Amino acid sequence: MEHLIGENWHALSVEETLELFESDEIEGLSPLNIKHREEYFGLNEIKQKIKRRN
């Protein structure tokens, strides 16, 4: 996504950010958009590493 917004991503306005992420300020992401993102990026979860004993 950085290639779309360049190095000054932190300077985007709220409106620009919402447009970039195809989101709505009140409703958030549409169910279809969520499904597409899950298919592309996977679920929004952190996988824990299993610690091994020495």
XYZ file of C-alpha atoms in Angstrom:
54
model
C 0.000 0.000 0.000
C 2.961 2.305 0.595
C 3.529 2.552 -3.144
C 0.060 4.120 -3.438
C 0.571 6.817 -0.840
C 4.306 7.388 -0.863
C 6.459 8.320 2.066
C 4.076 10.935 3.480
C 1.313 8.528 4.491
C 1.102 10.196 7.899
C 0.071 13.478 6.271
C -3.105 12.102 4.642
C -6.376 13.667 5.696
C -9.168 11.568 7.177
C -11.062 11.847 3.894
C -8.042 10.706 1.861
C -7.457 7.775 4.207
C -11.088 6.668 4.048
C -11.018 6.869 0.257
C -7.724 4.978 0.059
C -9.056 2.154 2.209
C -12.480 2.255 0.556
C -14.087 2.761 3.947
C -16.889 4.850 5.410
C -16.449 7.149 8.406
C -19.654 5.898 10.061
C -20.211 2.386 8.675
C -16.591 1.240 8.326
C -15.778 -1.438 5.746
C -18.560 -3.089 3.787
C -19.058 -6.849 4.290
C -17.877 -7.450 0.707
C -14.749 -5.368 1.278
C -14.042 -7.293 4.490
C -14.382 -10.605 2.653
C -12.005 -9.503 -0.109
C -9.424 -8.302 2.428
C -9.621 -11.530 4.403
C -9.083 -13.512 1.209
C -6.118 -11.349 0.202
C -4.457 -10.619 3.580
C -5.844 -13.405 5.774
C -7.559 -13.030 9.127
C -6.612 -10.148 11.391
C -4.924 -12.219 14.052
C -1.528 -12.660 15.616
C -0.127 -16.160 15.586
C 1.843 -17.068 18.679
C 5.109 -18.896 18.360
C 5.477 -22.092 20.315
C 8.373 -21.915 22.744
C 10.657 -24.908 22.652
C 12.487 -26.201 25.665
C 16.229 -26.637 25.386
